[in-house]
mmCIF file with all atom_site columns, C-alpha atoms in Angstrom:
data_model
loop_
_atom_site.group_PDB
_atom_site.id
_atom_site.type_symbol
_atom_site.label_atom_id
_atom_site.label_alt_id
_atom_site.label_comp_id
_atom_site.label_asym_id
_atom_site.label_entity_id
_atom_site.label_seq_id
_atom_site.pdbx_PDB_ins_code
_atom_site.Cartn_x
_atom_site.Cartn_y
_atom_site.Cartn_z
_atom_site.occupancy
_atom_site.B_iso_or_equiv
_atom_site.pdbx_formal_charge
_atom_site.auth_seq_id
_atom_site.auth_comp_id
_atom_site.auth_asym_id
_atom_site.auth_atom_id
_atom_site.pdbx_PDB_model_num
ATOM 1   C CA . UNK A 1 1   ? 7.620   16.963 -31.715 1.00 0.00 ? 228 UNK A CA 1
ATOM 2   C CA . UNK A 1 2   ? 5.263   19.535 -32.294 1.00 0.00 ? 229 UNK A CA 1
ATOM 3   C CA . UNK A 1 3   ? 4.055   20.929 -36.124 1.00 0.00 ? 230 UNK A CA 1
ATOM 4   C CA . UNK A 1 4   ? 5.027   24.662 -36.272 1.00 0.00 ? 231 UNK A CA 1
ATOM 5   C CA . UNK A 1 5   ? 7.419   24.385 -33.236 1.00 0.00 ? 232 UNK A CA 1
ATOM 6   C CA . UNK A 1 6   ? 9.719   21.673 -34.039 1.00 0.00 ? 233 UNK A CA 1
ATOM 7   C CA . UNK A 1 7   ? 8.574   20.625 -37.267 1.00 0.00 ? 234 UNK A CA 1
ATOM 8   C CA . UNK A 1 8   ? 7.112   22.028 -39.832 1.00 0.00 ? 235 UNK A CA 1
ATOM 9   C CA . UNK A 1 9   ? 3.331   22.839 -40.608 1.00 0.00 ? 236 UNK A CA 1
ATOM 10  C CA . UNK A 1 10  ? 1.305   22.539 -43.292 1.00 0.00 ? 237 UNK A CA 1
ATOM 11  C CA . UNK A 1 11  ? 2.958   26.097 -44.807 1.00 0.00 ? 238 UNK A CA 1
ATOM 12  C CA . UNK A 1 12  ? 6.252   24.713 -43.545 1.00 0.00 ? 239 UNK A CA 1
ATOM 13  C CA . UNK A 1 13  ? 6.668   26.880 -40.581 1.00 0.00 ? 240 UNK A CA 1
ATOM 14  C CA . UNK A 1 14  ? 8.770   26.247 -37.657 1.00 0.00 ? 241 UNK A CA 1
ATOM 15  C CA . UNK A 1 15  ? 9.242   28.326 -33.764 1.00 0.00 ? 242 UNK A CA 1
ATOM 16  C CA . UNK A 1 16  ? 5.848   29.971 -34.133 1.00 0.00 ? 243 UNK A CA 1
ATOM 17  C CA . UNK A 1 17  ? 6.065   30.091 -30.469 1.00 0.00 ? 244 UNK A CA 1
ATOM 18  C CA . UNK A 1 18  ? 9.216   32.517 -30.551 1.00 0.00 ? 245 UNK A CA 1
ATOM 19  C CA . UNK A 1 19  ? 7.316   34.960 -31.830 1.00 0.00 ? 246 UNK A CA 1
ATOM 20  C CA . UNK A 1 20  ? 6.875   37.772 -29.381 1.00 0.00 ? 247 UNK A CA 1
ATOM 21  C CA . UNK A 1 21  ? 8.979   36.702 -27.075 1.00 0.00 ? 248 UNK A CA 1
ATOM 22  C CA . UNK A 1 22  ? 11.709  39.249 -27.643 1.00 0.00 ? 249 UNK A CA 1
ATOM 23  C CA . UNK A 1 23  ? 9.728   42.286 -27.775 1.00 0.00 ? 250 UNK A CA 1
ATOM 24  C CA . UNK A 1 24  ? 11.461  44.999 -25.349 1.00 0.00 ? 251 UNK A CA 1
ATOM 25  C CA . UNK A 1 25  ? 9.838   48.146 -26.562 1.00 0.00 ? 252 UNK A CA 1
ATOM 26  C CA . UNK A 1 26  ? 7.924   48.876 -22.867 1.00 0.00 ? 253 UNK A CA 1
ATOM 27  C CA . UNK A 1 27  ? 9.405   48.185 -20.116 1.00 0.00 ? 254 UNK A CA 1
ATOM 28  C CA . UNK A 1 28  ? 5.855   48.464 -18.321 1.00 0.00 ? 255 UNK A CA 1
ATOM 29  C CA . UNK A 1 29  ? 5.732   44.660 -20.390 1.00 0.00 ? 256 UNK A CA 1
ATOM 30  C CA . UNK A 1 30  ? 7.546   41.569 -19.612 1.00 0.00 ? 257 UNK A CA 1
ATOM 31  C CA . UNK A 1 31  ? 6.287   38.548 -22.130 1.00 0.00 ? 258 UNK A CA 1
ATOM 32  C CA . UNK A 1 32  ? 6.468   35.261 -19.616 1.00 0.00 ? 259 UNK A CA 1
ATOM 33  C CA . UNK A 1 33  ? 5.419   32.475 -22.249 1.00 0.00 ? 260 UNK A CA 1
ATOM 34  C CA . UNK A 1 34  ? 4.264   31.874 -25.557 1.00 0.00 ? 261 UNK A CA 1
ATOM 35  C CA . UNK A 1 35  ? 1.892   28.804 -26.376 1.00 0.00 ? 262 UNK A CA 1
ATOM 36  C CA . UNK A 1 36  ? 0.630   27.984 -30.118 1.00 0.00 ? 263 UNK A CA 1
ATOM 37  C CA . UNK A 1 37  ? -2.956  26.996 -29.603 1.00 0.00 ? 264 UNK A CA 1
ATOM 38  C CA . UNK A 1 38  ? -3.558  26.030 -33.582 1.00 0.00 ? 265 UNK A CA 1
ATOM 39  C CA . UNK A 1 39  ? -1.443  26.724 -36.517 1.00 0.00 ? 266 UNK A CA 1
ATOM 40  C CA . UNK A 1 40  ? -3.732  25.237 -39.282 1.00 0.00 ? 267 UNK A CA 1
ATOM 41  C CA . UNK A 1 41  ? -3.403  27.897 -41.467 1.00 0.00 ? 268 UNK A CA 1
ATOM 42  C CA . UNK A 1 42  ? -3.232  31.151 -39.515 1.00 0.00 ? 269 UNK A CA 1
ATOM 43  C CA . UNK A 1 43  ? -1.392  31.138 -36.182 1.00 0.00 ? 270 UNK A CA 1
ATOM 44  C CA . UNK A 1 44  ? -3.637  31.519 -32.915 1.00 0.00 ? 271 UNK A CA 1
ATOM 45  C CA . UNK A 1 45  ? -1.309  31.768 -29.833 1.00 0.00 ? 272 UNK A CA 1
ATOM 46  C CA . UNK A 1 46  ? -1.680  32.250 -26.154 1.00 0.00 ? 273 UNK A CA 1
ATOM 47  C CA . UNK A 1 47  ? 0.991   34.320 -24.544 1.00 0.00 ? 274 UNK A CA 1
ATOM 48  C CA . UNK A 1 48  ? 1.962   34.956 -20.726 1.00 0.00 ? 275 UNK A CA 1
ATOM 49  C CA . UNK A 1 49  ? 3.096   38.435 -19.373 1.00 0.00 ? 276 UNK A CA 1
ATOM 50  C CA . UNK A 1 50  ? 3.707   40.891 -16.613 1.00 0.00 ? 277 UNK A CA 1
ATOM 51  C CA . UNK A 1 51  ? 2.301   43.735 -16.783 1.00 0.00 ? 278 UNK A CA 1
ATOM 52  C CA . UNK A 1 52  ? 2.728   47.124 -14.111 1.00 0.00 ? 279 UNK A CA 1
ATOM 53  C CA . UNK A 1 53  ? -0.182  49.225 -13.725 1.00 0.00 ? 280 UNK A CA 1
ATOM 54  C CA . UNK A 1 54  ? -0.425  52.838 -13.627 1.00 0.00 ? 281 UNK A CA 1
ATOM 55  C CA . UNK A 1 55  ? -0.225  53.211 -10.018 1.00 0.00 ? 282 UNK A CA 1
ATOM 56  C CA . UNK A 1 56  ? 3.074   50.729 -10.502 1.00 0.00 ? 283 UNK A CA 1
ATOM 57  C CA . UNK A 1 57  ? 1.939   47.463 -9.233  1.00 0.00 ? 284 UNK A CA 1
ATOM 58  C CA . UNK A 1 58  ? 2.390   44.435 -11.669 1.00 0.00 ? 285 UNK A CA 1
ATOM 59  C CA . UNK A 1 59  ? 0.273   42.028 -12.434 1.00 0.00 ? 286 UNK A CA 1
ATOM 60  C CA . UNK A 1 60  ? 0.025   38.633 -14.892 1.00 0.00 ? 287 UNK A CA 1
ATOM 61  C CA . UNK A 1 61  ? -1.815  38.296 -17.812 1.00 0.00 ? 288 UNK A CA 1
ATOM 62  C CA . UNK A 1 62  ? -3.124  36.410 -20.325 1.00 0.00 ? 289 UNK A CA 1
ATOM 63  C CA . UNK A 1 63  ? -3.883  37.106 -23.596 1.00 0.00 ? 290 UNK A CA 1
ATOM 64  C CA . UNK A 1 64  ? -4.728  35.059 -26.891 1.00 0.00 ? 291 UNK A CA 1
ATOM 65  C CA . UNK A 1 65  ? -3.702  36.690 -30.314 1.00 0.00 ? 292 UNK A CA 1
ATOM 66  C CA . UNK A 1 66  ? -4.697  35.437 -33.935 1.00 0.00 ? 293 UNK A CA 1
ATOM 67  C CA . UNK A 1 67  ? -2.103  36.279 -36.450 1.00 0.00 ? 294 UNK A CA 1
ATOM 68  C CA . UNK A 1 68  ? -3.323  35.875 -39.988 1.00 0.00 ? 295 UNK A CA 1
ATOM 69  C CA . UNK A 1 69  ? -0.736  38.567 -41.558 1.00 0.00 ? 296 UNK A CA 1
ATOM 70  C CA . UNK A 1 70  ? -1.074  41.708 -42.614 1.00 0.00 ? 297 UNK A CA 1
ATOM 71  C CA . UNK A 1 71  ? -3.260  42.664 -45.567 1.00 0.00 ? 298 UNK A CA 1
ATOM 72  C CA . UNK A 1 72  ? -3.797  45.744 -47.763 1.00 0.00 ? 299 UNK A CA 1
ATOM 73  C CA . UNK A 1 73  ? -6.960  47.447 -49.210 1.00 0.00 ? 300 UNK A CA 1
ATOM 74  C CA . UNK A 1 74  ? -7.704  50.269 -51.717 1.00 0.00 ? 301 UNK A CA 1
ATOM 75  C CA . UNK A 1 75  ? -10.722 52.054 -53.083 1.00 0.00 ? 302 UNK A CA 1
ATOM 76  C CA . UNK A 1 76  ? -11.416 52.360 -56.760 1.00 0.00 ? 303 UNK A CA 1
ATOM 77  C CA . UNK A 1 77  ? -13.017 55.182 -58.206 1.00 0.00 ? 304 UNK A CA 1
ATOM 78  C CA . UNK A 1 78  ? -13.792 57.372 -61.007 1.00 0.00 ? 305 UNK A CA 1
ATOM 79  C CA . UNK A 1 79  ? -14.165 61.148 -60.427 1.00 0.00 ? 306 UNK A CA 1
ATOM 80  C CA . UNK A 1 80  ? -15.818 60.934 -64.231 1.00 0.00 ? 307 UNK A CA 1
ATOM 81  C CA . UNK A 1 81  ? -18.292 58.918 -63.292 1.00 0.00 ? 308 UNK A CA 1
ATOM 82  C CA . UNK A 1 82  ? -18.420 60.213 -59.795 1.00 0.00 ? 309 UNK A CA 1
ATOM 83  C CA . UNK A 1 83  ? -18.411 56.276 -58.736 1.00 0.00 ? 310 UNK A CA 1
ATOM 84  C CA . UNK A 1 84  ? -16.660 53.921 -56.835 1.00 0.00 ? 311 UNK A CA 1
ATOM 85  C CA . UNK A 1 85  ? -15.523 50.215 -57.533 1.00 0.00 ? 312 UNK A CA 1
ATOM 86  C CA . UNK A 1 86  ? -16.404 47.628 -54.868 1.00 0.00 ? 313 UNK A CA 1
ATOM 87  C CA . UNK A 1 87  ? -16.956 44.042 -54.213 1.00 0.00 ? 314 UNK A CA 1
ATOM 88  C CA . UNK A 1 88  ? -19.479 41.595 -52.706 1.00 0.00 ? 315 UNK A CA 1
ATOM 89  C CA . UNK A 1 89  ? -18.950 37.962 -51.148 1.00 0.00 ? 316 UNK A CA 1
ATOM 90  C CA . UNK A 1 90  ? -19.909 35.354 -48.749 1.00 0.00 ? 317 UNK A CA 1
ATOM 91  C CA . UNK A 1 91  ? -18.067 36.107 -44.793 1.00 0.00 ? 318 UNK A CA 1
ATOM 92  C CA . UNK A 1 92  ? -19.264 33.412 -43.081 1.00 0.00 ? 319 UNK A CA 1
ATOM 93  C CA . UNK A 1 93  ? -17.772 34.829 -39.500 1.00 0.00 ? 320 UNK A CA 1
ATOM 94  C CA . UNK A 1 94  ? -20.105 37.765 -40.157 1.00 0.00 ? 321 UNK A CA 1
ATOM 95  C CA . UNK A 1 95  ? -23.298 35.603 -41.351 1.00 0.00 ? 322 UNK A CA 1
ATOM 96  C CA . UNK A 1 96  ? -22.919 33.692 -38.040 1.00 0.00 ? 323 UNK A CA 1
ATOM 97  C CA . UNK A 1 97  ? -22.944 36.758 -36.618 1.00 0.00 ? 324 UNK A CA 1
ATOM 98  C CA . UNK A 1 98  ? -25.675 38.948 -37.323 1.00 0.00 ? 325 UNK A CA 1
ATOM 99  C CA . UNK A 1 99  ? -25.670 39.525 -40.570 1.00 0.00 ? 326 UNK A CA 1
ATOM 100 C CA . UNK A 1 100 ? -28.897 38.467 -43.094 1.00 0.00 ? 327 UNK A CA 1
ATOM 101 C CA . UNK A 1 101 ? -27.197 36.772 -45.763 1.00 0.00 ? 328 UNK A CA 1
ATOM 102 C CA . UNK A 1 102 ? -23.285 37.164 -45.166 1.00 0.00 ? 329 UNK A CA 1
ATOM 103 C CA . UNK A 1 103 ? -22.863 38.969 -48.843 1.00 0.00 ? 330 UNK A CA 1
ATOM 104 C CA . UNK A 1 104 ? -20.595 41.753 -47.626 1.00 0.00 ? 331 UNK A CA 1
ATOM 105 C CA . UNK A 1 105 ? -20.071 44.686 -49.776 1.00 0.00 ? 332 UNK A CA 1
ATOM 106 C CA . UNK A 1 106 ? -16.315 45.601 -49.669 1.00 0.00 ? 333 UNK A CA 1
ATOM 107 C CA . UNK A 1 107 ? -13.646 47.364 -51.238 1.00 0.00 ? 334 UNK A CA 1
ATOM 108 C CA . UNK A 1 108 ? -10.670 45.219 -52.530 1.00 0.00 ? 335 UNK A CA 1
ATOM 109 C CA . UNK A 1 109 ? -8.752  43.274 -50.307 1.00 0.00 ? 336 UNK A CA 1
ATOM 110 C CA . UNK A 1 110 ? -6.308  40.968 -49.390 1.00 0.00 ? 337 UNK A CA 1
ATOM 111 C CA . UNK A 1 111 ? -3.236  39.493 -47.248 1.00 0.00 ? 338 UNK A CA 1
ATOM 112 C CA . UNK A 1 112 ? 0.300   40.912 -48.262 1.00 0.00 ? 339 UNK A CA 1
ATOM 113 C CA . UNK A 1 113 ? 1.590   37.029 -48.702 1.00 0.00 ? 340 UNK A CA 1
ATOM 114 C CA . UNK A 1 114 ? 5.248   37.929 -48.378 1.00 0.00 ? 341 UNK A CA 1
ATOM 115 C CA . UNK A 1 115 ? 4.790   41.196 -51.032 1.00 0.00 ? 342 UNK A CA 1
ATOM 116 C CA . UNK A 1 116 ? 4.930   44.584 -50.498 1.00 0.00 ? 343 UNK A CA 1
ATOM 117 C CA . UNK A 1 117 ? 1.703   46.376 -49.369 1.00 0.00 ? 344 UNK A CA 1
ATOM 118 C CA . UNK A 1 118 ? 1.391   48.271 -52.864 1.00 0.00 ? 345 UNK A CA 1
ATOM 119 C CA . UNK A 1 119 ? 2.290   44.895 -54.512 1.00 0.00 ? 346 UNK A CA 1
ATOM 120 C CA . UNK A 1 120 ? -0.271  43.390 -52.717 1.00 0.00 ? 347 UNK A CA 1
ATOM 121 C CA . UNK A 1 121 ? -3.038  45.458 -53.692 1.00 0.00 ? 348 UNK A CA 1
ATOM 122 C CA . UNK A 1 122 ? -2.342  46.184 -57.284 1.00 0.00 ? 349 UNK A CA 1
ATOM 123 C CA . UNK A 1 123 ? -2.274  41.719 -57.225 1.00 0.00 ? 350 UNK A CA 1
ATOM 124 C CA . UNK A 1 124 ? -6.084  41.805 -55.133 1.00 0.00 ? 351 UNK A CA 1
ATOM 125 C CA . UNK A 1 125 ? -7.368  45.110 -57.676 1.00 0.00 ? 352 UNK A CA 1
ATOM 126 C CA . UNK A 1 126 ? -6.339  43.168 -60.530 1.00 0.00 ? 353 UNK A CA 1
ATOM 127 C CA . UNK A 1 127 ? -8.111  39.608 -59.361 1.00 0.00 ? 354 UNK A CA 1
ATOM 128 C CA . UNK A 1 128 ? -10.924 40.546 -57.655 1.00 0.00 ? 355 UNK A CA 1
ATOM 129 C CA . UNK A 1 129 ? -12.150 43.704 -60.219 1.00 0.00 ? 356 UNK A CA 1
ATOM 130 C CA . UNK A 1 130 ? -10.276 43.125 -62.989 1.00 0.00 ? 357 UNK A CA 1
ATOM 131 C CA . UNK A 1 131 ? -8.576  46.572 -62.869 1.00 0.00 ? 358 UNK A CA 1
ATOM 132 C CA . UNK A 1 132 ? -4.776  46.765 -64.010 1.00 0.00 ? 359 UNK A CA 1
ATOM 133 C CA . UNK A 1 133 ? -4.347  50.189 -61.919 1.00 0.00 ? 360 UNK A CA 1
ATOM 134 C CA . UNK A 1 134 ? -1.210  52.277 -62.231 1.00 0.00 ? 361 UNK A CA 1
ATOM 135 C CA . UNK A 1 135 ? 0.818   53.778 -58.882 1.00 0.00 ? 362 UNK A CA 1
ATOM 136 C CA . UNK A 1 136 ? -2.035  53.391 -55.832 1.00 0.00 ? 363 UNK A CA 1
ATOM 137 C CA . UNK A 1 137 ? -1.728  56.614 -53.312 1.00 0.00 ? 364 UNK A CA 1
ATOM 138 C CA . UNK A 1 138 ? -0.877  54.977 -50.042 1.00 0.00 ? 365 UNK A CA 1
ATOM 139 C CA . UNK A 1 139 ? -3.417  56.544 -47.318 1.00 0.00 ? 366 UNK A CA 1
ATOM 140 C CA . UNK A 1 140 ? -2.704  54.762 -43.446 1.00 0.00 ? 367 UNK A CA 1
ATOM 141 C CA . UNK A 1 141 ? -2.032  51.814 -41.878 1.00 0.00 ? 368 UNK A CA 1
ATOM 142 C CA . UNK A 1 142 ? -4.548  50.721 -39.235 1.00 0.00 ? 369 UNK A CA 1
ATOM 143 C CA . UNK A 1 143 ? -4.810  47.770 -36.514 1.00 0.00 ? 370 UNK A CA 1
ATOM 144 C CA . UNK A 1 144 ? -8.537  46.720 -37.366 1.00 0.00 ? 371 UNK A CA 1
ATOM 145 C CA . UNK A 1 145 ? -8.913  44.618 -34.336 1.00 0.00 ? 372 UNK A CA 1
ATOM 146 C CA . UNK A 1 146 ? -6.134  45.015 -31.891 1.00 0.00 ? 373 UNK A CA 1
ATOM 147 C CA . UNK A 1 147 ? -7.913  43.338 -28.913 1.00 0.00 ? 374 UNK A CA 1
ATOM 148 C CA . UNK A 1 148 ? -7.371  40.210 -30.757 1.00 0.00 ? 375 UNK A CA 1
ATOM 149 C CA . UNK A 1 149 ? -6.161  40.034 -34.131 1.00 0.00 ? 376 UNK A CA 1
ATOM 150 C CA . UNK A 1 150 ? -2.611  40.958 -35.230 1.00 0.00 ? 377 UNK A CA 1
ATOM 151 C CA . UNK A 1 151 ? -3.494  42.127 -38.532 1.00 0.00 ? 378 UNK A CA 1
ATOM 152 C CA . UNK A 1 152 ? -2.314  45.571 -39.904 1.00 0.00 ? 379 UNK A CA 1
ATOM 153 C CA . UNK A 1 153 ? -4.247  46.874 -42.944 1.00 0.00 ? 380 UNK A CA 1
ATOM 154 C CA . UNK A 1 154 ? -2.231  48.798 -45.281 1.00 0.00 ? 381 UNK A CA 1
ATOM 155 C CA . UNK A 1 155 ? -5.018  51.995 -46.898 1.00 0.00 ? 382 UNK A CA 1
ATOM 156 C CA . UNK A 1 156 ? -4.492  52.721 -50.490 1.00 0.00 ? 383 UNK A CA 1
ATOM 157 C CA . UNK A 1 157 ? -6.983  54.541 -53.037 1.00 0.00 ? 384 UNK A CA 1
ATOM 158 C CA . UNK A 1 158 ? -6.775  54.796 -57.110 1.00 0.00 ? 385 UNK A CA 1
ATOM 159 C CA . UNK A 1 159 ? -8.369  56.019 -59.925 1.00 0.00 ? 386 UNK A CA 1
ATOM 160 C CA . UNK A 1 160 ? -10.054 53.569 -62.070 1.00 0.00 ? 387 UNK A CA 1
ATOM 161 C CA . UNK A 1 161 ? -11.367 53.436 -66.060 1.00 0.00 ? 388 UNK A CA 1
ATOM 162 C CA . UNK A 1 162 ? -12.835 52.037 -68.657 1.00 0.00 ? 389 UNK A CA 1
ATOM 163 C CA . UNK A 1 163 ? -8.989  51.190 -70.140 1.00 0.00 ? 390 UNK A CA 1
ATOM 164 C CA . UNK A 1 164 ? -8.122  49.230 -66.755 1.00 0.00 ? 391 UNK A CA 1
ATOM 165 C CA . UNK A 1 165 ? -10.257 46.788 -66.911 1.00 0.00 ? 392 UNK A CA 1
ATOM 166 C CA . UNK A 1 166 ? -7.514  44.582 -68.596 1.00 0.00 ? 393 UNK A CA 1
ATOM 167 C CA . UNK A 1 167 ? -7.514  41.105 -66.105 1.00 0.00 ? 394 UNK A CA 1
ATOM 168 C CA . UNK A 1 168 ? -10.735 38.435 -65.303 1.00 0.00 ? 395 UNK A CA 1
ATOM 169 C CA . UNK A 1 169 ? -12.596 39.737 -62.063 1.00 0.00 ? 396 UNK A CA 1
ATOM 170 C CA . UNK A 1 170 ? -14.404 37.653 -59.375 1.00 0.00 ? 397 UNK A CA 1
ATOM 171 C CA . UNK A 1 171 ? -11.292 36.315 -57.491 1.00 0.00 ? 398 UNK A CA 1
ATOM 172 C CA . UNK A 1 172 ? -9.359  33.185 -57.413 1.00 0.00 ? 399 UNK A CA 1
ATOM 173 C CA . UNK A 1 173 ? -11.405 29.847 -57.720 1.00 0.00 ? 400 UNK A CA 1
ATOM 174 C CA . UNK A 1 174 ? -8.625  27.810 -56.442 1.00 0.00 ? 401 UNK A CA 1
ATOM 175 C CA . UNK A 1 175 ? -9.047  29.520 -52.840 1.00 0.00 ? 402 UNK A CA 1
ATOM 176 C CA . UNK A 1 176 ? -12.628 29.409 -52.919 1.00 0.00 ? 403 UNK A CA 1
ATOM 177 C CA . UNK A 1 177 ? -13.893 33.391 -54.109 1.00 0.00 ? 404 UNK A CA 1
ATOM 178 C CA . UNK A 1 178 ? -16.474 33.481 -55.602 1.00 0.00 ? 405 UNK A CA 1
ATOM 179 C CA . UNK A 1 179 ? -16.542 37.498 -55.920 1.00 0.00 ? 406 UNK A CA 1
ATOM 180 C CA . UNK A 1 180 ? -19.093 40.222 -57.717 1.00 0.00 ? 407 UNK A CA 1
ATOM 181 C CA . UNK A 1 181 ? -17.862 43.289 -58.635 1.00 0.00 ? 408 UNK A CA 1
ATOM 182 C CA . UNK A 1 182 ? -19.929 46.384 -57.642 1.00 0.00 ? 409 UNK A CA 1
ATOM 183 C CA . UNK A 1 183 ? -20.130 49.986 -59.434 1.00 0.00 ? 410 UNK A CA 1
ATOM 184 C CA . UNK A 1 184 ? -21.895 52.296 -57.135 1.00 0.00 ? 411 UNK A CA 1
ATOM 185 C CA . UNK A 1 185 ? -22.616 55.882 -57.466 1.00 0.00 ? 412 UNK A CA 1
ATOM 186 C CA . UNK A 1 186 ? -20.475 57.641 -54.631 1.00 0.00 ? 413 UNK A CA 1
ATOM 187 C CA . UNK A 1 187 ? -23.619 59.337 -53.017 1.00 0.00 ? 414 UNK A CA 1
ATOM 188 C CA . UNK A 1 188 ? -25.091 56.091 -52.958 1.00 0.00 ? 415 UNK A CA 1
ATOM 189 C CA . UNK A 1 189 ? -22.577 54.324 -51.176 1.00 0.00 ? 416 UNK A CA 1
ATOM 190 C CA . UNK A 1 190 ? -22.452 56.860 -48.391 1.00 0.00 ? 417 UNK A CA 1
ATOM 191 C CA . UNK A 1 191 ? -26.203 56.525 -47.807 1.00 0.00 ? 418 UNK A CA 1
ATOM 192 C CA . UNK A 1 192 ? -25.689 52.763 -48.272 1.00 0.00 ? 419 UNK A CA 1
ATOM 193 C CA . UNK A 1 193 ? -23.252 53.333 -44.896 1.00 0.00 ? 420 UNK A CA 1
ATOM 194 C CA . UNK A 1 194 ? -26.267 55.226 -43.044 1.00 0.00 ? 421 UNK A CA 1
ATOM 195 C CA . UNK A 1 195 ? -28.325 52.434 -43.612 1.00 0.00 ? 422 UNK A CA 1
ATOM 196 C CA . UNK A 1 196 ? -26.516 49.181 -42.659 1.00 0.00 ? 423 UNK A CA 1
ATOM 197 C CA . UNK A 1 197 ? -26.114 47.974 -46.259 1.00 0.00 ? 424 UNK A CA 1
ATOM 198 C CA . UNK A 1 198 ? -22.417 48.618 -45.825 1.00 0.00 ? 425 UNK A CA 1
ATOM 199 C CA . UNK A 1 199 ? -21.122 47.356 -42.634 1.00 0.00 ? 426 UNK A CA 1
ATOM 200 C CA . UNK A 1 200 ? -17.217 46.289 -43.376 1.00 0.00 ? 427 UNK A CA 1
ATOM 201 C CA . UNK A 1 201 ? -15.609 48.592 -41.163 1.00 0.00 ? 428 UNK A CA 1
ATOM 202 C CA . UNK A 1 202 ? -12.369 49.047 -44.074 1.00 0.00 ? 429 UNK A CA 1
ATOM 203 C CA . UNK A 1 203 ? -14.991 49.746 -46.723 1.00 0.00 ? 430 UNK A CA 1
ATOM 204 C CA . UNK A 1 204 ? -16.413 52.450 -44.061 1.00 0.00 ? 431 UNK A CA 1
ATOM 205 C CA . UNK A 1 205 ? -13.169 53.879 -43.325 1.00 0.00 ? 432 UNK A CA 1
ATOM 206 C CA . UNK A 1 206 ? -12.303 54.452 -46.815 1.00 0.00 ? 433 UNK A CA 1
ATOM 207 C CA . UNK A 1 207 ? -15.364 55.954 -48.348 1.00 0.00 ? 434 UNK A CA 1
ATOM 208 C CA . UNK A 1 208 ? -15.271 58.722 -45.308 1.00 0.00 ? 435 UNK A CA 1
ATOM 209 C CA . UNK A 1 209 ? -11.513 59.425 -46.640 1.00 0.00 ? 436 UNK A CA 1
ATOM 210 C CA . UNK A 1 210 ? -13.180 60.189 -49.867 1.00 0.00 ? 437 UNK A CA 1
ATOM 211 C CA . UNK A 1 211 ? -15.403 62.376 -48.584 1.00 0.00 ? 438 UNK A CA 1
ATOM 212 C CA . UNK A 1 212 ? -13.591 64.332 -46.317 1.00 0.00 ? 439 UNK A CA 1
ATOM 213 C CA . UNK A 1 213 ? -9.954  64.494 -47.672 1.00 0.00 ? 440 UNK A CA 1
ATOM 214 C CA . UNK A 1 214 ? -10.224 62.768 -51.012 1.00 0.00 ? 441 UNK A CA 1
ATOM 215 C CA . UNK A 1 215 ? -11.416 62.811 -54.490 1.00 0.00 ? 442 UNK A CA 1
ATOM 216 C CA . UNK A 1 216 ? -15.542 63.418 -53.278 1.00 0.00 ? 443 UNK A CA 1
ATOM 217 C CA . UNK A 1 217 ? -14.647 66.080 -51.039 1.00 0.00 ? 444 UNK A CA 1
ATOM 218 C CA . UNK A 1 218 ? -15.871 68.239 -52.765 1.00 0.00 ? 445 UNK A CA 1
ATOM 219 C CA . UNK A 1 219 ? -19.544 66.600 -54.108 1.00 0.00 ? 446 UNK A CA 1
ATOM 220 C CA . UNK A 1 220 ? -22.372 67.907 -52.835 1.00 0.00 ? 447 UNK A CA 1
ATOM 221 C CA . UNK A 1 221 ? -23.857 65.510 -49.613 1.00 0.00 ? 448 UNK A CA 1
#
């Protein structure tokens, strides 16, 4: 008996290696076998599958996929104070990995934990900035990392203000964030991009969408 096959796991999951298995959407794809390498917390799997070539010959593959769940993000910012609301914390996979110090500077985040995207967000806004924000404009949904990771980040954007700051920023305790809340001038932050000091690719992604098709289109560069 195996935990998150034929028992459950620690989040009470079971046939974690059915998952994919069914997928008939290309026909150029035929999955062979699914194998659950670790289900700790998040779900790292190994699958099997045939796949046919361009010039039509098939061949087998392997492939390992991490599947965390998909997550949402939005950018907070205030055309009044031509600003933008952001976050910084510890990523260790990113301190082990290049960075100086691992302190990340981010726009709000989080995994959709069986909510809707919006639901999601307005819950991360709210806990790691302490801004109660109204209806978020929903902007794209983008696979971050598709060689490997799973994940499908849902884009959302919102005004902020002094009157939203209604809940206790920095995160939740219990789950180990320990998160600082960031105002930056919007000019700033783009010139902050040029230079390395922002590197989260999200963070990126949705400060360009401010410039070029959002509320900053407009300011002077």
């Amino acid at each position: 008996m195996t935990a998150g096959i034929d028992t459950p796991d620690r989040r009470g999951r079971t046939g974690l290696d059915r998952h994919g298995r069914e997928l008939t959407g290309n026909p150029r794809v035929r999955i062979v076998d699914v194998e659950v390498l670790s289900c700790d917390w998040y779900v790292l799997r190994k699958t099997t599958f045939d796949y046919q070539h361009g010039d039509g010959h098939w061949s087998r593959e392997q492939r390992e996929t991490y599947d965390r769940g998909d997550g949402a993000t939005i950018l907070l910012y205030s055309t009044d104070r031509e600003a933008v609301l952001l976050t910084r914390q510890f990523r260790l996979p990113a301190y082990v990995n290049g960075h100086p110090d691992g302190m990340l500077l981010e726009t709000a985040a989080g995994l959709l934990d069986g909510d809707t995207p919006e639901e999601a967000i307005r819950r991360e806004a709210a806990e790691e900035t302490g801004h109660v924000i109204g209806t978020a404009e929903h902007l794209f949904d983008v696979y971050m990392s598709p060689g490997s990771v799973t994940e499908r980040l849902h884009f959302f954007a919102a005004p902020y203000r002094a009157t939203t700051a209604t809940a206790t920023p920095g995160g939740v305790a219990e789950e180990g964030e320990d998160i600082t809340v960031v105002e930056l001038p919007f000019l700033k932050a783009l010139a902050m991009i040029r230079n390395g000091e922002i590197a989260d690719a999200k963070t990126i992604m949705l400060l360009q969408w401010a410039a070029l098709d959002g509320p900053f289109m407009h300011t002077g560069r």
